[in-house]
Tab-separated table of C-alpha atoms in Angstrom:
chain	number	residue	atom	x	y	z
A	1	UNK	CA	0.000	0.000	0.000
A	2	UNK	CA	2.820	2.389	0.855
A	3	UNK	CA	4.454	1.653	-2.513
A	4	UNK	CA	1.206	2.488	-4.299
A	5	UNK	CA	0.753	5.781	-2.449
A	6	UNK	CA	4.260	6.911	-3.431
A	7	UNK	CA	3.784	5.999	-7.109
A	8	UNK	CA	3.299	9.063	-9.301
A	9	UNK	CA	1.447	7.090	-11.984
A	10	UNK	CA	-1.218	6.140	-9.428
A	11	UNK	CA	-1.755	9.763	-8.451
A	12	UNK	CA	-1.883	10.991	-12.062
A	13	UNK	CA	-4.460	8.321	-12.951
A	14	UNK	CA	-6.487	9.202	-9.843
A	15	UNK	CA	-6.327	12.896	-10.750
A	16	UNK	CA	-7.553	12.216	-14.310
A	17	UNK	CA	-10.506	10.245	-12.946
A	18	UNK	CA	-11.334	12.978	-10.432
A	19	UNK	CA	-11.099	15.615	-13.181
A	20	UNK	CA	-13.569	13.724	-15.377
A	21	UNK	CA	-16.022	13.367	-12.503
A	22	UNK	CA	-15.771	17.020	-11.468
A	23	UNK	CA	-16.116	18.288	-15.029
A	24	UNK	CA	-19.143	16.085	-15.678
A	25	UNK	CA	-21.087	16.491	-12.428
A	26	UNK	CA	-19.971	19.974	-11.302
A	27	UNK	CA	-18.871	21.971	-14.364
A	28	UNK	CA	-19.695	25.139	-12.425
A	29	UNK	CA	-16.797	24.387	-10.054
A	30	UNK	CA	-14.457	23.191	-12.822
A	31	UNK	CA	-15.070	26.415	-14.760
A	32	UNK	CA	-15.086	28.700	-11.695
A	33	UNK	CA	-13.389	31.997	-12.686
A	34	UNK	CA	-10.189	32.768	-10.771
A	35	UNK	CA	-8.865	35.502	-13.086
A	36	UNK	CA	-10.600	38.266	-14.994
A	37	UNK	CA	-8.913	37.112	-18.203
A	38	UNK	CA	-6.353	34.476	-19.288
A	39	UNK	CA	-2.705	35.415	-18.782
A	40	UNK	CA	-0.576	34.858	-21.862
A	41	UNK	CA	3.045	35.718	-22.543
A	42	UNK	CA	6.518	34.424	-23.319
A	43	UNK	CA	9.395	33.709	-20.969
A	44	UNK	CA	12.754	32.142	-21.857
A	45	UNK	CA	11.413	31.711	-25.393
A	46	UNK	CA	8.458	29.551	-24.328
A	47	UNK	CA	4.835	30.558	-24.742
A	48	UNK	CA	3.186	30.469	-21.320
A	49	UNK	CA	-0.550	30.545	-20.649
A	50	UNK	CA	-2.687	30.578	-17.515
A	51	UNK	CA	-6.418	30.167	-18.053
A	52	UNK	CA	-9.064	32.285	-16.363
A	53	UNK	CA	-11.014	29.320	-14.942
A	54	UNK	CA	-9.902	27.230	-11.961
A	55	UNK	CA	-9.277	23.990	-13.872
A	56	UNK	CA	-7.583	25.656	-16.842
A	57	UNK	CA	-5.423	27.693	-14.462
A	58	UNK	CA	-4.172	24.548	-12.683
A	59	UNK	CA	-3.393	22.796	-15.961
A	60	UNK	CA	-1.758	25.873	-17.474
A	61	UNK	CA	0.366	26.463	-14.377
A	62	UNK	CA	1.835	22.955	-14.558
A	63	UNK	CA	2.410	22.978	-18.337
A	64	UNK	CA	3.921	26.475	-18.295
A	65	UNK	CA	6.294	25.515	-15.471
A	66	UNK	CA	7.480	22.398	-17.304
A	67	UNK	CA	7.965	24.416	-20.495
A	68	UNK	CA	10.541	26.562	-18.685
A	69	UNK	CA	12.796	23.495	-18.514
A	70	UNK	CA	12.536	22.593	-22.204
A	71	UNK	CA	14.984	25.118	-23.679
A	72	UNK	CA	17.800	24.690	-21.119
A	73	UNK	CA	17.500	20.881	-21.158
A	74	UNK	CA	17.575	20.742	-24.963
A	75	UNK	CA	20.502	23.159	-25.128
A	76	UNK	CA	22.603	21.347	-22.517
A	77	UNK	CA	21.782	17.847	-23.773
A	78	UNK	CA	22.606	18.600	-27.403
A	79	UNK	CA	25.725	20.645	-26.659
A	80	UNK	CA	27.179	18.059	-24.267
A	81	UNK	CA	26.191	15.249	-26.622
A	82	UNK	CA	28.033	16.779	-29.583
A	83	UNK	CA	31.122	17.454	-27.462
A	84	UNK	CA	31.139	13.856	-26.212
A	85	UNK	CA	30.579	12.537	-29.756
A	86	UNK	CA	33.718	14.260	-30.988
A	87	UNK	CA	33.262	13.347	-34.658
A	88	UNK	CA	31.292	16.178	-36.276
A	89	UNK	CA	30.677	14.104	-39.401
A	90	UNK	CA	28.735	11.678	-37.241
A	91	UNK	CA	26.591	14.529	-35.926
A	92	UNK	CA	25.648	15.449	-39.483
A	93	UNK	CA	24.985	11.810	-40.367
A	94	UNK	CA	22.654	11.299	-37.396
A	95	UNK	CA	20.806	14.530	-38.226
A	96	UNK	CA	20.356	13.541	-41.878
A	97	UNK	CA	19.125	10.057	-40.943
A	98	UNK	CA	16.675	11.566	-38.454
A	99	UNK	CA	15.151	13.908	-41.061
A	100	UNK	CA	14.860	11.045	-43.583
A	101	UNK	CA	13.218	8.846	-40.944
A	102	UNK	CA	10.777	11.629	-40.011
A	103	UNK	CA	9.717	12.176	-43.618
A	104	UNK	CA	9.184	8.481	-44.328
A	105	UNK	CA	7.225	7.719	-41.144
A	106	UNK	CA	5.028	10.849	-41.250
A	107	UNK	CA	4.233	10.103	-44.904
A	108	UNK	CA	3.159	6.592	-43.895
A	109	UNK	CA	0.998	8.118	-41.149
A	110	UNK	CA	-0.531	10.529	-43.666
A	111	UNK	CA	-1.356	7.751	-46.133
A	112	UNK	CA	-2.884	5.601	-43.382
A	113	UNK	CA	-5.106	8.495	-42.294
A	114	UNK	CA	-6.321	9.130	-45.851
A	115	UNK	CA	-6.888	5.406	-46.502
A	116	UNK	CA	-8.875	4.734	-43.309
A	117	UNK	CA	-10.972	7.890	-43.708
A	118	UNK	CA	-11.933	6.835	-47.241
A	119	UNK	CA	-12.774	3.281	-46.155
A	120	UNK	CA	-14.824	4.056	-43.016
A	121	UNK	CA	-16.149	7.422	-44.293
A	122	UNK	CA	-16.904	8.989	-40.868
A	123	UNK	CA	-18.360	12.137	-42.468
A	124	UNK	CA	-21.223	10.414	-44.253
A	125	UNK	CA	-24.569	11.250	-42.680
A	126	UNK	CA	-23.246	14.012	-40.411
A	127	UNK	CA	-25.521	17.053	-40.610
A	128	UNK	CA	-23.812	20.407	-40.167
A	129	UNK	CA	-26.740	21.544	-38.024
A	130	UNK	CA	-26.299	18.589	-35.648
A	131	UNK	CA	-23.307	20.205	-33.989
A	132	UNK	CA	-23.255	23.636	-32.404
A	133	UNK	CA	-21.093	25.963	-34.458
A	134	UNK	CA	-18.327	28.088	-33.057
A	135	UNK	CA	-16.187	31.088	-33.808
A	136	UNK	CA	-13.406	30.003	-36.158
A	137	UNK	CA	-12.252	33.525	-37.021
A	138	UNK	CA	-9.123	33.289	-34.870
A	139	UNK	CA	-8.066	30.188	-36.787
A	140	UNK	CA	-8.885	31.429	-40.281
A	141	UNK	CA	-7.134	34.735	-39.600
A	142	UNK	CA	-3.973	32.838	-38.677
A	143	UNK	CA	-4.260	30.566	-41.701
A	144	UNK	CA	-2.206	31.338	-44.752
A	145	UNK	CA	0.476	30.035	-47.050
A	146	UNK	CA	3.052	27.872	-45.311
A	147	UNK	CA	6.395	29.610	-44.798
A	148	UNK	CA	9.529	27.778	-43.684
A	149	UNK	CA	11.021	31.043	-42.438
A	150	UNK	CA	7.944	31.798	-40.338
A	151	UNK	CA	7.981	28.193	-39.148
A	152	UNK	CA	11.538	28.687	-37.878
A	153	UNK	CA	10.712	32.046	-36.249
A	154	UNK	CA	7.682	30.605	-34.421
A	155	UNK	CA	9.388	27.402	-33.327
A	156	UNK	CA	11.507	28.103	-30.247
A	157	UNK	CA	12.493	24.440	-29.886
A	158	UNK	CA	13.990	24.481	-33.379
A	159	UNK	CA	15.858	27.719	-32.643
A	160	UNK	CA	17.377	26.230	-29.474
A	161	UNK	CA	18.275	23.093	-31.436
A	162	UNK	CA	20.242	25.105	-34.020
A	163	UNK	CA	21.939	27.231	-31.325
A	164	UNK	CA	22.926	24.128	-29.344
A	165	UNK	CA	24.388	22.440	-32.434
A	166	UNK	CA	26.488	25.511	-33.228
A	167	UNK	CA	27.639	25.775	-29.603
A	168	UNK	CA	28.528	22.073	-29.529
A	169	UNK	CA	30.540	22.386	-32.744
A	170	UNK	CA	32.455	25.411	-31.404
A	171	UNK	CA	33.153	23.748	-28.041
A	172	UNK	CA	34.318	20.521	-29.671
A	173	UNK	CA	37.035	22.547	-31.455
A	174	UNK	CA	37.971	24.604	-28.381
A	175	UNK	CA	41.034	23.273	-26.549
A	176	UNK	CA	40.036	24.739	-23.168
A	177	UNK	CA	36.549	23.244	-23.144
A	178	UNK	CA	36.991	20.904	-20.151
A	179	UNK	CA	36.098	23.511	-17.496
A	180	UNK	CA	33.083	24.693	-19.513
A	181	UNK	CA	31.844	21.139	-20.094
A	182	UNK	CA	32.237	20.295	-16.389
A	183	UNK	CA	30.198	23.362	-15.416
A	184	UNK	CA	27.493	22.484	-17.955
A	185	UNK	CA	27.311	18.914	-16.599
A	186	UNK	CA	26.807	20.228	-13.049
A	187	UNK	CA	24.148	22.650	-14.261
A	188	UNK	CA	22.384	19.819	-16.096
A	189	UNK	CA	22.144	17.761	-12.905
A	190	UNK	CA	20.654	20.684	-10.964
A	191	UNK	CA	18.085	21.348	-13.710
A	192	UNK	CA	16.965	17.703	-13.749
A	193	UNK	CA	16.663	17.691	-9.949
A	194	UNK	CA	14.443	20.759	-10.160
A	195	UNK	CA	12.418	19.095	-12.924
A	196	UNK	CA	11.782	16.063	-10.700
A	197	UNK	CA	10.345	18.362	-8.050
A	198	UNK	CA	8.037	20.020	-10.583
A	199	UNK	CA	6.884	16.658	-11.971
A	200	UNK	CA	5.427	15.842	-8.556
A	201	UNK	CA	2.796	18.454	-9.427
A	202	UNK	CA	1.743	16.420	-12.487
A	203	UNK	CA	-1.478	15.143	-10.840
A	204	UNK	CA	-2.627	18.746	-10.333
A	205	UNK	CA	-1.985	19.545	-14.000
A	206	UNK	CA	-3.727	16.376	-15.200
A	207	UNK	CA	-6.707	17.037	-12.923
A	208	UNK	CA	-7.096	20.596	-14.174
A	209	UNK	CA	-6.736	19.674	-17.836
A	210	UNK	CA	-9.323	16.910	-17.730
A	211	UNK	CA	-11.786	18.876	-15.577
A	212	UNK	CA	-11.592	21.827	-17.974
A	213	UNK	CA	-12.145	19.675	-21.085
A	214	UNK	CA	-15.137	17.778	-19.692
A	215	UNK	CA	-16.573	20.812	-17.910
A	216	UNK	CA	-16.455	23.094	-20.939
A	217	UNK	CA	-17.449	20.724	-23.730
A	218	UNK	CA	-19.234	17.901	-21.902
A	219	UNK	CA	-19.434	14.245	-22.809
A	220	UNK	CA	-22.591	14.926	-24.848
A	221	UNK	CA	-20.459	16.875	-27.345
A	222	UNK	CA	-18.905	13.603	-28.471
A	223	UNK	CA	-22.151	11.981	-29.635
A	224	UNK	CA	-22.767	13.779	-32.976
A	225	UNK	CA	-19.164	13.233	-34.069
A	226	UNK	CA	-18.698	9.914	-32.291
A	227	UNK	CA	-17.889	8.083	-35.517
A	228	UNK	CA	-15.078	10.512	-36.324
A	229	UNK	CA	-13.720	10.263	-32.771
A	230	UNK	CA	-13.791	6.466	-32.865
A	231	UNK	CA	-12.171	6.399	-36.317
A	232	UNK	CA	-9.359	8.754	-35.297
A	233	UNK	CA	-8.571	6.890	-32.063
A	234	UNK	CA	-8.719	3.513	-33.844
A	235	UNK	CA	-6.429	4.710	-36.632
A	236	UNK	CA	-3.855	6.063	-34.197
A	237	UNK	CA	-3.975	2.788	-32.242
A	238	UNK	CA	-3.375	0.881	-35.489
A	239	UNK	CA	-0.447	3.162	-36.280
A	240	UNK	CA	1.097	2.704	-32.831
A	241	UNK	CA	0.606	-1.055	-32.577
A	242	UNK	CA	1.246	-1.638	-36.264
A	243	UNK	CA	3.828	0.734	-37.747
A	244	UNK	CA	5.636	1.774	-34.553
A	245	UNK	CA	5.546	-1.806	-33.227
A	246	UNK	CA	7.253	-2.982	-36.432
A	247	UNK	CA	9.889	-0.222	-36.237
A	248	UNK	CA	10.768	-1.139	-32.645
A	249	UNK	CA	10.762	-4.828	-33.507
A	250	UNK	CA	13.510	-4.219	-36.088
A	251	UNK	CA	15.498	-2.672	-33.218
A	252	UNK	CA	14.712	-5.716	-31.018
A	253	UNK	CA	12.764	-3.635	-28.497
A	254	UNK	CA	9.325	-4.651	-27.217
A	255	UNK	CA	6.740	-1.889	-27.700
A	256	UNK	CA	4.658	-2.916	-24.686
A	257	UNK	CA	7.733	-2.877	-22.439
A	258	UNK	CA	8.563	0.608	-23.700
A	259	UNK	CA	5.003	1.874	-23.169
A	260	UNK	CA	5.050	0.502	-19.643
A	261	UNK	CA	8.359	2.280	-19.082
A	262	UNK	CA	6.908	5.676	-20.098
A	263	UNK	CA	3.399	5.115	-18.725
A	264	UNK	CA	3.744	7.978	-16.260
A	265	UNK	CA	4.528	10.418	-19.064
A	266	UNK	CA	1.697	9.004	-21.199
A	267	UNK	CA	-0.814	9.762	-18.448
A	268	UNK	CA	0.549	13.293	-18.097
A	269	UNK	CA	0.130	13.815	-21.851
A	270	UNK	CA	-3.394	12.368	-21.647
A	271	UNK	CA	-4.397	14.604	-18.755
A	272	UNK	CA	-2.907	17.828	-20.109
A	273	UNK	CA	-3.402	17.207	-23.871
A	274	UNK	CA	0.176	18.445	-24.328
A	275	UNK	CA	3.105	16.300	-25.417
A	276	UNK	CA	5.444	19.162	-24.459
A	277	UNK	CA	4.525	18.604	-20.809
A	278	UNK	CA	6.460	15.328	-20.917
A	279	UNK	CA	9.282	16.295	-23.307
A	280	UNK	CA	12.037	16.875	-20.684
A	281	UNK	CA	11.098	13.686	-18.840
A	282	UNK	CA	11.111	11.710	-22.114
A	283	UNK	CA	14.655	12.837	-22.906
A	284	UNK	CA	15.817	11.782	-19.472
A	285	UNK	CA	14.153	8.370	-19.639
A	286	UNK	CA	15.532	7.642	-23.112
A	287	UNK	CA	19.052	8.307	-21.824
A	288	UNK	CA	18.380	6.119	-18.801
A	289	UNK	CA	17.252	3.236	-20.998
A	290	UNK	CA	20.482	3.292	-22.992
A	291	UNK	CA	20.120	5.814	-25.824
A	292	UNK	CA	23.237	7.955	-26.291
A	293	UNK	CA	22.941	11.539	-25.057
A	294	UNK	CA	23.983	12.859	-28.469
A	295	UNK	CA	21.226	10.944	-30.283
A	296	UNK	CA	18.556	11.892	-27.727
A	297	UNK	CA	19.572	15.543	-27.911
A	298	UNK	CA	19.336	15.683	-31.701
A	299	UNK	CA	16.354	13.452	-32.414
A	300	UNK	CA	13.798	14.358	-29.715
A	301	UNK	CA	13.786	18.181	-30.207
A	302	UNK	CA	13.834	17.804	-34.009
A	303	UNK	CA	11.066	15.218	-33.760
A	304	UNK	CA	8.809	17.654	-31.941
A	305	UNK	CA	9.004	19.834	-35.048
A	306	UNK	CA	9.162	17.324	-37.902
A	307	UNK	CA	7.892	13.973	-36.575
A	308	UNK	CA	4.295	14.713	-35.595
A	309	UNK	CA	2.733	11.359	-36.477
A	310	UNK	CA	-0.498	11.880	-34.531
A	311	UNK	CA	-1.029	15.387	-35.876
A	312	UNK	CA	-0.422	14.178	-39.428
A	313	UNK	CA	-3.020	11.414	-39.063
A	314	UNK	CA	-5.555	13.850	-37.602
A	315	UNK	CA	-5.028	16.470	-40.319
A	316	UNK	CA	-5.491	13.936	-43.110
A	317	UNK	CA	-8.593	12.366	-41.548
A	318	UNK	CA	-10.184	15.712	-40.627
A	319	UNK	CA	-9.696	16.996	-44.189
A	320	UNK	CA	-11.319	13.919	-45.758
A	321	UNK	CA	-14.047	13.988	-43.073
A	322	UNK	CA	-15.069	17.563	-43.925
A	323	UNK	CA	-15.138	16.723	-47.628
A	324	UNK	CA	-17.535	13.857	-46.865
A	325	UNK	CA	-19.723	16.057	-44.637
A	326	UNK	CA	-20.217	18.556	-47.468
A	327	UNK	CA	-20.738	15.802	-50.025
A	328	UNK	CA	-17.589	16.639	-51.991
A	329	UNK	CA	-16.316	13.662	-53.973
A	330	UNK	CA	-12.592	14.189	-54.259
A	331	UNK	CA	-10.912	13.105	-57.470
A	332	UNK	CA	-7.619	11.210	-57.482
A	333	UNK	CA	-5.753	14.385	-58.438
A	334	UNK	CA	-7.416	16.323	-55.600
A	335	UNK	CA	-6.541	13.520	-53.169
A	336	UNK	CA	-2.904	13.581	-54.278
A	337	UNK	CA	-2.924	17.371	-53.934
A	338	UNK	CA	-4.198	17.073	-50.355
A	339	UNK	CA	-1.457	14.555	-49.549
A	340	UNK	CA	1.196	16.805	-51.067
A	341	UNK	CA	0.005	19.916	-49.212
A	342	UNK	CA	-0.256	18.056	-45.885
A	343	UNK	CA	3.289	16.730	-46.265
A	344	UNK	CA	4.396	20.373	-45.981
A	345	UNK	CA	1.803	22.022	-43.718
A	346	UNK	CA	1.844	19.222	-41.121
A	347	UNK	CA	5.467	20.107	-40.363
A	348	UNK	CA	4.324	23.510	-39.090
A	349	UNK	CA	1.868	22.236	-36.486
A	350	UNK	CA	4.341	22.512	-33.616
A	351	UNK	CA	5.324	26.094	-34.313
A	352	UNK	CA	1.970	27.789	-34.807
A	353	UNK	CA	-0.277	29.129	-32.050
A	354	UNK	CA	-3.415	26.999	-32.168
A	355	UNK	CA	-1.351	24.067	-33.426
A	356	UNK	CA	-3.181	21.556	-35.596
A	357	UNK	CA	-6.345	23.621	-35.916
A	358	UNK	CA	-4.555	26.559	-37.546
A	359	UNK	CA	-2.637	24.204	-39.833
A	360	UNK	CA	-5.897	22.497	-40.812
A	361	UNK	CA	-7.348	25.900	-41.704
A	362	UNK	CA	-4.227	26.641	-43.773
A	363	UNK	CA	-4.571	23.302	-45.550
A	364	UNK	CA	-8.243	23.857	-46.434
A	365	UNK	CA	-7.412	27.356	-47.671
A	366	UNK	CA	-4.662	25.982	-49.919
A	367	UNK	CA	-6.859	23.197	-51.314
A	368	UNK	CA	-9.740	25.607	-52.136
A	369	UNK	CA	-12.218	22.736	-52.469
A	370	UNK	CA	-13.552	22.182	-48.934
A	371	UNK	CA	-15.279	25.096	-47.107
A	372	UNK	CA	-13.096	26.437	-44.285
A	373	UNK	CA	-16.286	27.149	-42.333
A	374	UNK	CA	-16.532	23.398	-41.749
A	375	UNK	CA	-13.940	23.803	-39.008
A	376	UNK	CA	-16.771	24.898	-36.716
A	377	UNK	CA	-17.909	21.266	-36.723
A	378	UNK	CA	-14.664	20.182	-35.090
A	379	UNK	CA	-14.378	22.850	-32.380
A	380	UNK	CA	-16.246	20.874	-29.722
A	381	UNK	CA	-14.308	17.636	-30.148
A	382	UNK	CA	-10.879	19.005	-31.086
A	383	UNK	CA	-9.743	19.024	-27.456
A	384	UNK	CA	-10.656	15.349	-27.085
A	385	UNK	CA	-8.820	14.418	-30.277
A	386	UNK	CA	-5.879	16.546	-29.155
A	387	UNK	CA	-5.193	13.908	-26.509
A	388	UNK	CA	-4.886	11.186	-29.159
A	389	UNK	CA	-2.640	13.415	-31.293
A	390	UNK	CA	-0.361	14.275	-28.373
A	391	UNK	CA	-0.009	10.675	-27.199
A	392	UNK	CA	0.793	9.432	-30.717
A	393	UNK	CA	3.325	12.252	-31.248
A	394	UNK	CA	4.933	11.440	-27.905
A	395	UNK	CA	5.232	7.694	-28.562
A	396	UNK	CA	6.416	8.299	-32.127
A	397	UNK	CA	9.318	10.512	-31.047
A	398	UNK	CA	10.447	8.002	-28.440
A	399	UNK	CA	10.357	5.187	-31.009
A	400	UNK	CA	12.295	7.313	-33.512
A	401	UNK	CA	15.044	7.982	-30.960
A	402	UNK	CA	15.363	4.335	-29.964
A	403	UNK	CA	15.483	3.157	-33.578
A	404	UNK	CA	18.082	5.737	-34.628
A	405	UNK	CA	20.235	5.089	-31.543
A	406	UNK	CA	20.114	1.374	-32.299
A	407	UNK	CA	20.933	1.999	-35.983
A	408	UNK	CA	23.905	4.167	-34.996
A	409	UNK	CA	25.121	1.535	-32.501
A	410	UNK	CA	24.673	4.117	-29.764
A	411	UNK	CA	22.273	2.017	-27.725
A	412	UNK	CA	23.088	0.090	-24.537
A	413	UNK	CA	20.756	-2.924	-24.466
A	414	UNK	CA	21.896	-3.998	-21.003
A	415	UNK	CA	21.000	-0.569	-19.657
A	416	UNK	CA	17.593	-0.851	-21.356
A	417	UNK	CA	16.795	-4.146	-19.586
A	418	UNK	CA	17.923	-2.620	-16.292
A	419	UNK	CA	15.686	0.434	-16.803
A	420	UNK	CA	12.677	-1.683	-17.793
A	421	UNK	CA	13.076	-3.925	-14.740
A	422	UNK	CA	13.280	-0.979	-12.333
A	423	UNK	CA	10.493	1.180	-13.760
A	424	UNK	CA	8.275	0.808	-10.667
A	425	UNK	CA	11.001	1.786	-8.217
A	426	UNK	CA	12.063	4.709	-10.414
A	427	UNK	CA	8.545	6.149	-10.393
A	428	UNK	CA	8.396	5.961	-6.625
A	429	UNK	CA	11.833	7.375	-5.796
A	430	UNK	CA	12.336	9.822	-8.711
A	431	UNK	CA	16.158	9.987	-8.373
A	432	UNK	CA	17.837	13.275	-9.059
A	433	UNK	CA	20.596	11.955	-11.296
A	434	UNK	CA	20.589	10.125	-14.579
A	435	UNK	CA	22.911	7.413	-15.778
A	436	UNK	CA	24.008	8.933	-19.048
A	437	UNK	CA	25.191	6.966	-22.043
A	438	UNK	CA	27.699	8.629	-24.348
A	439	UNK	CA	29.362	7.473	-27.539
């Protein structure tokens, strides 16, 4: 019993359940105003947001606090990883392989989404009047032609990634780097210790996120678009236990063992609908399970910009769904055009305020076949589908890192077995240091 009460996964799961119950039975409490208006701003490059309602405030406080750790952890991990790697040609090779992997896997995800949506046809029979409309002006105003330059300017994670790579390259050529590297290693340990303290607040964030979602939209919102919801969740499950299972199998890693290893982070992503809330913890756990620091540092941050498997599936299915709702029979050329446009616009989902919804608006605007106004149909259920997107993105980036580390022979299998066997004790004790694997 004592072991259960000290297990963070137990408390996160309990908080999610409590949030659902509060949001369903007492939405007045879940949506109780605590601020006159939401607080939004940027600090240390990260966009921070605190909602005006009680539940949204609790969720936003946790997510915003975790986000403060993302930039320094990415910078230190990548810089130290490149210095320890030594061979700069290998850094370039790992980066090139990662981008190729991202493009192949996200294209597979895109094709699966289009295929399943055309087979099941979740939009058939859905009446536009069956779902309460909403204000989509803030999304359509943000929609426009995709710009790689704007993508880079909006994506702080990508900016930190580039800065860290440049710093690592400079340090690796600097003869007096030992003192600097030692100081950065000490700083890294302190940051991870602080992160462990913040992660103990995860149940509060999960509770707030779930209470806000259920309290604002209600379970009844799911009924009119239940077929779409079921299709999206089923497709993402097929992708995870089909495509990602196969990828891990080629690396001789069991998917279920890995999911059990990161179950705490999965629940945090589920409760907060944000994969970023678990990004620092994912990087730490991947190192602990045997992935080289250099590979983790390069692949995970880049993956959060270019390897959005769940978002790609959702964008493809939502586009086909809206075409079916409006009775638009897409030709083969139009379908290929949609696939081509989504291969580009889906890469911008991580760097745009409003994430997938804004990108979906941009995609519909570029296609000029499906009415953009159809987005109002998805407003009520987007938050629920955001959880599926975030979880799939999270799992996909972990799988990508493991596969690339294994392919680069920068993976300690003995350390992986040790980490998998001690997952329960690690969740209870939350040690402040990480066993780091370097090349």
